[in-house]
Short mmCIF file of C-alpha atoms in Angstrom, two decimals:
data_model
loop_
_atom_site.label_atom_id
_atom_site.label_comp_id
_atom_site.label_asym_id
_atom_site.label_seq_id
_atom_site.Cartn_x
_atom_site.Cartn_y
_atom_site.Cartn_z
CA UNK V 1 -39.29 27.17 -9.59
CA UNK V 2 -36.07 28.49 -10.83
CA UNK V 3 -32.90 29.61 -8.92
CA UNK V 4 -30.08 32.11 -9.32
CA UNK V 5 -26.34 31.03 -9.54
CA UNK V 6 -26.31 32.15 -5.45
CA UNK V 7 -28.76 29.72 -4.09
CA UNK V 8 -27.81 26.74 -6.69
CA UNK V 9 -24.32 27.16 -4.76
CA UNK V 10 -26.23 28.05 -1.38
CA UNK V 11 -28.48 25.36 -1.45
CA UNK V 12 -25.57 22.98 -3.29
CA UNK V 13 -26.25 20.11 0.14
CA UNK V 14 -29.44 19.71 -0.16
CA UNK V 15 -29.84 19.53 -4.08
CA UNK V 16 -27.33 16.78 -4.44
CA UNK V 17 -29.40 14.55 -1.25
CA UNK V 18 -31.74 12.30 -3.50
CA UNK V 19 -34.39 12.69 -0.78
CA UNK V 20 -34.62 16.24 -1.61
CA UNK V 21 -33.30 18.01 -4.72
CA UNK V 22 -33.78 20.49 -6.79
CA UNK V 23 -37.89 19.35 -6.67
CA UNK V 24 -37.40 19.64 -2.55
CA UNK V 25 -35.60 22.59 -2.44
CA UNK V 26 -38.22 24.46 -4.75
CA UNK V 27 -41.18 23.52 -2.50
CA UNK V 28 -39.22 25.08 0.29
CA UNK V 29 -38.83 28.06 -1.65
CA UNK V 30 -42.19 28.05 -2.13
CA UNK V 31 -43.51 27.61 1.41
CA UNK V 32 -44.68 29.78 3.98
CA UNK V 33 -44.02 28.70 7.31
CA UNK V 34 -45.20 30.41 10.63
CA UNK V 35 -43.13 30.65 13.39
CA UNK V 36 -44.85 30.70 16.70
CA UNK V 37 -42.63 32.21 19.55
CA UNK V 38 -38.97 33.73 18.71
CA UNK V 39 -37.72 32.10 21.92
CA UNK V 40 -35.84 29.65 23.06
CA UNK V 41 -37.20 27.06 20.57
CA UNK V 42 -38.01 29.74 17.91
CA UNK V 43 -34.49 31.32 17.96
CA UNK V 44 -32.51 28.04 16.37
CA UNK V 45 -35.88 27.03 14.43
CA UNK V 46 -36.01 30.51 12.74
CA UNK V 47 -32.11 30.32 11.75
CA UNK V 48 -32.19 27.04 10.20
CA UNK V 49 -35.18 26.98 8.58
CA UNK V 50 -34.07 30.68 7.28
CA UNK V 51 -30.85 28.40 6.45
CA UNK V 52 -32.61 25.40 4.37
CA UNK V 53 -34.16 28.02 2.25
CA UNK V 54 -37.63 28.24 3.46
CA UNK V 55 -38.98 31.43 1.17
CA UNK V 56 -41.44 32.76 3.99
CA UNK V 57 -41.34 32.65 6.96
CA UNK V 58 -43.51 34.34 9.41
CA UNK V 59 -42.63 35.38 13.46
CA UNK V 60 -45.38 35.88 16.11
CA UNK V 61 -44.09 37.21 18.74
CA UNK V 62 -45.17 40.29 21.41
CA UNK V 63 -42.25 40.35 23.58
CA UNK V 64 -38.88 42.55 23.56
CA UNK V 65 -35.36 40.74 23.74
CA UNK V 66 -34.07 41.19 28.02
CA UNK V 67 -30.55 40.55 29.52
CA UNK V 68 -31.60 36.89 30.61
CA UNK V 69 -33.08 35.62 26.84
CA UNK V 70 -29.60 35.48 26.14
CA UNK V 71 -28.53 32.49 27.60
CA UNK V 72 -30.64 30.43 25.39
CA UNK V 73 -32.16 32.45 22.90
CA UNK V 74 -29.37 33.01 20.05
CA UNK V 75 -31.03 34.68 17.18
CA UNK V 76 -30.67 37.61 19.81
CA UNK V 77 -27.87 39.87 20.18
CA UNK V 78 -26.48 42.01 23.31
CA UNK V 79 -27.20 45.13 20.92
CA UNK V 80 -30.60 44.24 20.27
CA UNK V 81 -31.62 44.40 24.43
CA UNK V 82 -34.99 46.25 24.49
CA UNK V 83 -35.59 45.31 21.03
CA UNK V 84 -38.88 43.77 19.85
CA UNK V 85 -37.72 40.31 19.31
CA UNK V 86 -39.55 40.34 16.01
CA UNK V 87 -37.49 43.02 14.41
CA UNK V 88 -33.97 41.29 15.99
CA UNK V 89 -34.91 37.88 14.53
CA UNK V 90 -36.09 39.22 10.89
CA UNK V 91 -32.72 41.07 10.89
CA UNK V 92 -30.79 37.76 11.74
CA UNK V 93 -32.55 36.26 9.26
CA UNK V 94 -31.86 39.18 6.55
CA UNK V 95 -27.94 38.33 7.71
CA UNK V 96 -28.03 34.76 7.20
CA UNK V 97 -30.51 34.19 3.83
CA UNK V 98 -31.56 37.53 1.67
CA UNK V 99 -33.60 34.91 -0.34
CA UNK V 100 -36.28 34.69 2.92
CA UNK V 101 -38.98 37.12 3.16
CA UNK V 102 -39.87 37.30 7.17
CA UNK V 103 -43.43 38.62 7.92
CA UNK V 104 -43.26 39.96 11.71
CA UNK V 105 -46.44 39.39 13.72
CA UNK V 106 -46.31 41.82 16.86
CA UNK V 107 -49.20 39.77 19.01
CA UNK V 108 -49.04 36.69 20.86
CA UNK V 109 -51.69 34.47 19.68
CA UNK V 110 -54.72 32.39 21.57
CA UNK V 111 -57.92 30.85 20.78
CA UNK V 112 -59.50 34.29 19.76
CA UNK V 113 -56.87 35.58 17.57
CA UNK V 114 -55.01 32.20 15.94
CA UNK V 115 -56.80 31.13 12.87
CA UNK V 116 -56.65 34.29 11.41
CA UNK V 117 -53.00 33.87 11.28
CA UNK V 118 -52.76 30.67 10.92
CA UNK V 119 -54.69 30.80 7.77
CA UNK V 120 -51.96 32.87 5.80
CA UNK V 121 -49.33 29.83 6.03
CA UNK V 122 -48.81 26.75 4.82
CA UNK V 123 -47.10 24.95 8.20
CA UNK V 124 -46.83 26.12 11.78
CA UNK V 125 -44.21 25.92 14.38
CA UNK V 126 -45.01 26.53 17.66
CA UNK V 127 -42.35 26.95 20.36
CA UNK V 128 -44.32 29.18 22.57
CA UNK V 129 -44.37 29.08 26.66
CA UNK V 130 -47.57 28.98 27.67
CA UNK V 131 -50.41 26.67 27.42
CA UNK V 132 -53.04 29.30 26.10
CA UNK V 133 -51.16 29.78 23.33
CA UNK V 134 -49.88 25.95 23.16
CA UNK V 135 -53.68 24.91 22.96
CA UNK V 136 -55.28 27.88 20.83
CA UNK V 137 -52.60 27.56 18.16
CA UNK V 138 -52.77 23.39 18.13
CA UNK V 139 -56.90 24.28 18.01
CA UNK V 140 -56.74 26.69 14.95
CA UNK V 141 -54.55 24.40 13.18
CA UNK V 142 -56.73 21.53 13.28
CA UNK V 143 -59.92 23.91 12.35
CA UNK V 144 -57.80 25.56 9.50
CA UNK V 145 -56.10 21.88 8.66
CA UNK V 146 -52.54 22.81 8.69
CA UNK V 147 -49.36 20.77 9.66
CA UNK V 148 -48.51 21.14 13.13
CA UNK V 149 -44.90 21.03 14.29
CA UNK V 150 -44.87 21.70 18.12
CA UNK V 151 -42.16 21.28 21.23
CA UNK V 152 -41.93 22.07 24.83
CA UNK V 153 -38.76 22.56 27.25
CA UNK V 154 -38.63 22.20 30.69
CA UNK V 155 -35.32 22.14 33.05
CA UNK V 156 -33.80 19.36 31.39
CA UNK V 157 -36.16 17.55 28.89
CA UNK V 158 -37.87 18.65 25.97
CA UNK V 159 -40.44 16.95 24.29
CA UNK V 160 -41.75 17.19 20.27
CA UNK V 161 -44.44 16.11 17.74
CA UNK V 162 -46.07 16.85 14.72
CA UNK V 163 -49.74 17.00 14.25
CA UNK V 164 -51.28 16.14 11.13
CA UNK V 165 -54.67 15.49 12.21
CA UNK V 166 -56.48 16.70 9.00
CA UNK V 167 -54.92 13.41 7.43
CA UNK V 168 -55.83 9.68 8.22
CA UNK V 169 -53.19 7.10 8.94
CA UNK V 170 -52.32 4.06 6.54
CA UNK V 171 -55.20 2.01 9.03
CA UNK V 172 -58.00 4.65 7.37
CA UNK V 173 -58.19 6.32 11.63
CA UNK V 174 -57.94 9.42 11.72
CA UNK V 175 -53.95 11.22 13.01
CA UNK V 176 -54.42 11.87 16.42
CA UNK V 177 -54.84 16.10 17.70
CA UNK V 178 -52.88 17.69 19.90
CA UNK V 179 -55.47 16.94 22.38
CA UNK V 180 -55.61 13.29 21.99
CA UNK V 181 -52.08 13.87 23.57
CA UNK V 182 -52.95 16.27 26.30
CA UNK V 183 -56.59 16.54 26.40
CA UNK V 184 -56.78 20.15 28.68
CA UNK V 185 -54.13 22.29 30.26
CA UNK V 186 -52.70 21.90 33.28
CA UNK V 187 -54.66 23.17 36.36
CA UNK V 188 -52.53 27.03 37.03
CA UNK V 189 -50.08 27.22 38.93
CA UNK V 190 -48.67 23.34 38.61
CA UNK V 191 -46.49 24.27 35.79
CA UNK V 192 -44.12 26.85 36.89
CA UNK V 193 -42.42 28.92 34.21
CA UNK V 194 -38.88 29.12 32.89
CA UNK V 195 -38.00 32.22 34.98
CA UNK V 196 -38.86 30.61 38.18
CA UNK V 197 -37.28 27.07 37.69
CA UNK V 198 -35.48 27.49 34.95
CA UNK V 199 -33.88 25.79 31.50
CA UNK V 200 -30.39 24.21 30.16
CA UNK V 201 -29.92 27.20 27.15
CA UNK V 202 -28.24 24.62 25.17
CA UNK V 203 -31.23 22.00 25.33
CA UNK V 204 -33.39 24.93 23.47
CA UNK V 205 -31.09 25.02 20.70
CA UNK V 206 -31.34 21.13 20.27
CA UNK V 207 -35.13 21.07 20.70
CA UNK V 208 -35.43 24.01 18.05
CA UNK V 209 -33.09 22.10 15.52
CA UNK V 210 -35.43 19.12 15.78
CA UNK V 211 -38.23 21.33 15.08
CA UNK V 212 -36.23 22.69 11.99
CA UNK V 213 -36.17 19.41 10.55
CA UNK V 214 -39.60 18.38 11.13
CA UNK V 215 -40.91 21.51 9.53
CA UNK V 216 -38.46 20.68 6.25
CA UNK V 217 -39.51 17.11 6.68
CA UNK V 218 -43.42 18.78 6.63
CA UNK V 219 -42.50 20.44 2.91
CA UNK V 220 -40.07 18.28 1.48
CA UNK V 221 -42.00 15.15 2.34
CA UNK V 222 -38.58 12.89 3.16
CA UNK V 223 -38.83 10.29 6.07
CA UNK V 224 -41.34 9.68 8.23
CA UNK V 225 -42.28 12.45 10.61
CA UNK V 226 -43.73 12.47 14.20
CA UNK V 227 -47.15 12.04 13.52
CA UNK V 228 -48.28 9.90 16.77
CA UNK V 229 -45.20 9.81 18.10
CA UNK V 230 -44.11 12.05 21.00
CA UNK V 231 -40.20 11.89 21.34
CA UNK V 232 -38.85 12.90 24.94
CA UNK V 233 -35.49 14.49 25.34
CA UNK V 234 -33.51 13.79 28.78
CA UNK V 235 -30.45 15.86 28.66
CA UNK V 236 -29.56 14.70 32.26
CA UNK V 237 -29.62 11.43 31.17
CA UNK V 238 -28.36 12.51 27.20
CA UNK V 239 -31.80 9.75 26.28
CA UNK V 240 -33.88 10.01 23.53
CA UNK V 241 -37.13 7.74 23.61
CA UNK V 242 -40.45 8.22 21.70
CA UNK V 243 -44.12 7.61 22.81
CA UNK V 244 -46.30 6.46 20.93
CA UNK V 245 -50.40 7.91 20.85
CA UNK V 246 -53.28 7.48 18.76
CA UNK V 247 -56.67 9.21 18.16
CA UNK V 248 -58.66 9.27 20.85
CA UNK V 249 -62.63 9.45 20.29
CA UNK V 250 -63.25 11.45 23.27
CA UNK V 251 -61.09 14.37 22.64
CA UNK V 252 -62.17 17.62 23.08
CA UNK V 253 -61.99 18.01 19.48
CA UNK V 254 -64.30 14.74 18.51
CA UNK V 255 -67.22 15.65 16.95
CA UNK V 256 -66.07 18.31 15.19
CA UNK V 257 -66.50 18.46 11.31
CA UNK V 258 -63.22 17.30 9.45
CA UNK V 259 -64.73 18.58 6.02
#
């Protein structure tokens, strides 16, 4: 895939990394990437995978930008209040990279309304903030057998992993699903949402970087990515430590044809 004189000097970092390249940087160019959420999380994901070059990406979303997003959510602007955060994000991204096409996706997606989405893109990103979504997108992904970046926030710790449970591991299992992690959601109510006990802004926009990189490291194919690993962020604590988990047999998902 060939490049104009602007991205061979836009993309100039990552062609010279070894690990990448000019064969890297094309398959980002060629990639579509969904976008789950244009959030917290989704607002630093968005801008740096817009950034590294990534030539689709798509933005689910339902909401409209309010006074209080701010704080966190940077992709967003004070002008853009009342805003469909779709349309505020694809302009961002119009500002930062004219090279990335942005598809907009007006609907928040569940387990009725996922694969059909999910089946236009190459990789998905979810950074949503609520478990129907969490579970029906991490469900459609496995059905549809697409690469799986995912992360969570909560006041002070974030968590991340990447699901790539359409592929076996180097021991012949198969990766482990989303719900080999957490089987079921939470029972309502236990979990109480950001408005009501509320997030460090700046923890979002390290969470949503580590996405970012994830997703590149899910085109490019450089390092070794989170696949059975769940790495925990304490920002109280400024820790970092990874769990490890494996396929488990009785997941909600076992059974199911992998063909």
């Amino acid at each position: 895939m060939a490049f104009d004189t602007d991205e061979i000097e836009r993309y100039a970092r990552h062609l010279v990394l070894a690990e990448i390249g000019g064969p890297g940087q094309a398959k980002l160019k060629a990639a579509r990437v969904l976008v789950v959420g244009a959030g917290g999380l989704g607002a630093p994901l968005i801008q740096y995978l817009a950034a590294a070059g990534i030539g689709t990406i798509g933005i689910a979303d339902d909401d409209t930008v309010s006074l209080s997003n701010l704080q966190r959510q940077v992709i967003h602007g004070t002008p853009d209040l009342g805003r469909p955060k779709i349309e505020s994000a694809a302009d961002a991204v119009r500002r930062l990279n004219p090279h990335v096409t942005v598809e907009g996706h007006a609907q928040r997606l569940d387990a009725e309304n996922a694969a059909a989405l999910i089946a236009l893109y190459d990789v998905v990103a979810d950074g949503s903030d609520n478990f129907a979504t969490r579970y029906g997108v991490s469900d459609a992904c496995f059905h549809a057998r697409r690469p799986l970046v995912t992360s969570a926030l909560g006041r002070f710790d974030g968590t991340l992993t990447t699901i790539r449970a359409h592929e076996t591991g180097s021991d012949g299992r198969p990766n482990p699903t989303y719900r080999c992690l957490f089987p079921s959601p939470p029972p309502p109510g236990t979990v109480p949402p950001c408005a009501e006990a509320g997030v460090l802004g700046a923890l979002a926009g390290v969470m949503g970087s580590l996405m970012a990189m994830e997703v590149i490291r899910a085109v490019t194919g450089f390092g070794e990515p989170l696949v059975g690993r769940l790495l925990m962020v304490d920002a109280r604590s400024m820790r970092f430590e990874t769990l490890h988990y494996d396929w488990d047999s009785d997941n909600p998902l076992s059974g199911i044809a992998r063909a």
